[in-house]
Each structure stands twice: as C-alpha cells, then as structure tokens.
C-alpha atoms as one frame of an Amber mdcrd trajectory, in Angstrom:
protein
   4.396   6.641 -33.933   4.503   5.811 -30.264   3.208   7.500 -27.142   5.840
   5.918 -24.927   9.086   7.508 -26.080  12.195   6.075 -24.463  13.309   9.208
 -22.679  12.645  10.476 -19.219  11.156  13.827 -18.304  13.343  15.951 -16.054
  13.143  15.594 -12.281  11.497  18.986 -11.958   8.093  19.354 -13.539   6.183
  22.567 -13.970   2.389  22.363 -13.897   0.383  25.324 -15.104  -2.402  26.325
 -12.706  -4.931  25.221 -15.339  -3.463  21.681 -15.201  -3.985  21.437 -11.450
  -7.460  22.944 -11.858  -8.372  20.338 -14.510  -7.124  17.507 -12.281  -9.038
  18.845  -9.278 -12.237  19.310 -11.263 -11.974  15.779 -12.626 -11.333  14.330
  -9.154 -14.105  16.255  -7.404 -16.664  15.454 -10.149 -16.008  11.717  -9.985
 -15.677  11.480  -6.180 -16.064   8.993  -4.500 -14.851   7.083  -7.565 -11.287
   7.492  -8.765 -10.696   9.971 -11.556  -7.973   9.287 -14.091  -6.318  10.942
 -17.042  -3.135  11.703 -18.913  -0.573  14.476 -18.591   0.682  16.133 -21.779
   3.553  18.525 -22.179   7.158  18.758 -23.269   9.738  16.228 -22.093  12.723
  18.468 -22.774  11.530  21.226 -20.436   9.363  19.303 -17.975   6.439  21.622
 -18.660   3.070  19.898 -18.207   0.562  21.831 -20.322  -2.589  19.706 -20.193
  -4.364  17.192 -18.000  -6.868  15.291 -20.127  -9.560  13.404 -18.272 -10.063
   9.817 -19.351 -12.938   7.503 -18.546 -12.325   5.150 -15.626 -13.142   1.788
 -17.219 -13.180  -0.105 -13.917 -16.441  -1.723 -12.874 -18.544   0.752 -10.904
 -18.595  -1.270  -7.662 -14.790  -1.021  -7.296 -14.152   2.316  -9.036 -13.594
   4.016  -5.679 -10.404   2.006  -5.205  -9.219   1.288  -8.734  -8.872   2.912
 -12.106  -8.223   1.590 -15.594  -7.657   3.525 -18.791  -8.615   1.583 -21.899
  -5.545   1.081 -24.133  -7.766   1.706 -27.156  -8.653   5.145 -25.757  -4.920
   5.908 -25.498  -4.347   4.697 -29.038  -7.066   7.033 -30.326  -5.244   9.968
 -28.737  -1.884   9.147 -30.313  -2.268  11.070 -33.590  -3.951  13.999 -31.898
  -1.136  14.317 -29.359   1.600  14.171 -31.972  -0.232  16.570 -34.310  -0.465
  19.104 -31.470   3.241  18.671 -30.696   2.852  17.258 -27.189   4.624  14.394
 -25.464   2.907  12.020 -23.071   4.491  12.908 -19.739   2.459  10.493 -17.658
  -0.822   9.785 -15.941  -2.856  11.070 -13.045  -5.519   9.622 -10.820  -7.265
  10.466  -7.597  -7.507   8.653  -4.289 -10.890   9.025  -2.620 -10.554   9.611
   1.139  -6.971   8.330   1.094  -3.478   9.795   0.999  -1.647  10.479  -2.261
   0.705   7.545  -1.816   1.170   4.639  -4.200  -0.810   1.496  -3.576   0.793
  -1.859  -4.379  -1.409  -1.989  -7.475  -0.323   1.515  -8.543   3.339   0.589
  -8.219   2.933  -2.741  -9.993   1.252  -1.140 -13.021   3.649   1.788 -13.488
   5.383   2.128 -16.847   9.086   2.952 -16.382   9.865   6.558 -17.276   6.282
   7.785 -17.017   5.245  10.267 -14.345   2.312   9.367 -12.070   0.509  12.158
 -10.238  -1.906  11.262  -7.448  -4.447  13.739  -6.123  -6.152  12.867  -2.825
  -9.759  13.926  -2.348 -11.122  13.986   1.196 -14.897  14.333   1.527 -15.047
  15.973  -1.897 -12.179  18.445  -1.322  -8.887  18.097  -3.256  -5.588  17.806
  -1.392  -1.902  18.083  -2.276  -0.692  16.344  -5.452   2.226  13.932  -5.143
   4.202  12.759  -8.153   6.074   9.483  -8.637   8.188   7.917 -11.346   9.531
   4.425 -11.878  13.075   4.171 -13.210  13.995   0.580 -13.905  12.749  -1.269
 -10.846  12.914   1.711  -8.468  10.004   3.996  -7.720  10.794   7.416  -6.374
   8.847  10.346  -5.122  11.830  12.300  -3.836  13.557  14.420  -6.450  10.404
  15.120  -8.412   8.970  18.486  -7.600   5.981  20.291  -8.974   6.172  24.002
  -9.566   2.820  25.609 -10.142   3.139  28.501 -12.535   0.511  31.011 -13.524
   0.399  31.690 -17.256   0.928  35.282 -18.249  -2.401  36.921 -19.016  -2.644
  38.545 -22.408
C-alpha cells in the first residue's frame, strides 16, 4: 500500500463545487493561520472529489506563514483512502493576505507528481485557487486548469 503512486494526474483537473467550498471553509476558519489538507479523487479522470482538512502542525507563532502535515496523520489515512477507492491527488493550503503563488519553501517541499492547490485569503475572504505540479525538477502552473463542476442534484 502506498499513497504516492508513481503516476501523474492529467493536466486538467475537475473540482466539484463542494471541494472548493471545503477548502474555502478550512481557509477562512483558520485565518490568519495557514490551512492545509489533502485532495482525493481519481487519477485516471482528474476528478477531485474531496478536500480533507488536516491539522497544521507548525508552531502557532509561525503558522500564518508555514504549514506542516504530520506524516503519521497521512499514514493513518492510507487504509481509509484505499478502502474508499480514492487516489491521493495532492495537497492544498492557504496563504493568509498573500497571493496564491509558490513560496521558495513550497517549491522546495513539493513531491514530484503531486498537485498543490493554493487558496489565498485576504482579510478573511477567499480568493482564486491556483494549482501547481512538480514534474522532475520543473514546477509548472501553466497547463493545469481547474474546472468547477456542480454535481447533479438527485
């Protein structure tokens, strides 16, 4: 079992509106600290079905500029994710009162193949999500698009 499968999600991701809503709620609730979490979905289709909030394990005095997800917390999710049939697509975090661009620290800590979504929050209001991915040693934002799709109501 491994969360980090050696395949890349497609360049075009589709986020359900509930995924964006979950990310925004997480970011606004933790503002001015950084929120963080994982993105679950299906690699073959690029559909992101869930954004699961994780605890920011950074010390409180620097949590407005940094985030850290405990590897043990990720390990605990492994069986649950596989039992539900999801793939780990990537991670998300917020930037408090800053643009949704990668910091040097963000770029340095990226896992190749994983998607990284950044949600800016300005004075408690969420902004536009930007998504990045590292392939080898290159990091790109261009070529990854997010399509927000409403789920059909039943």
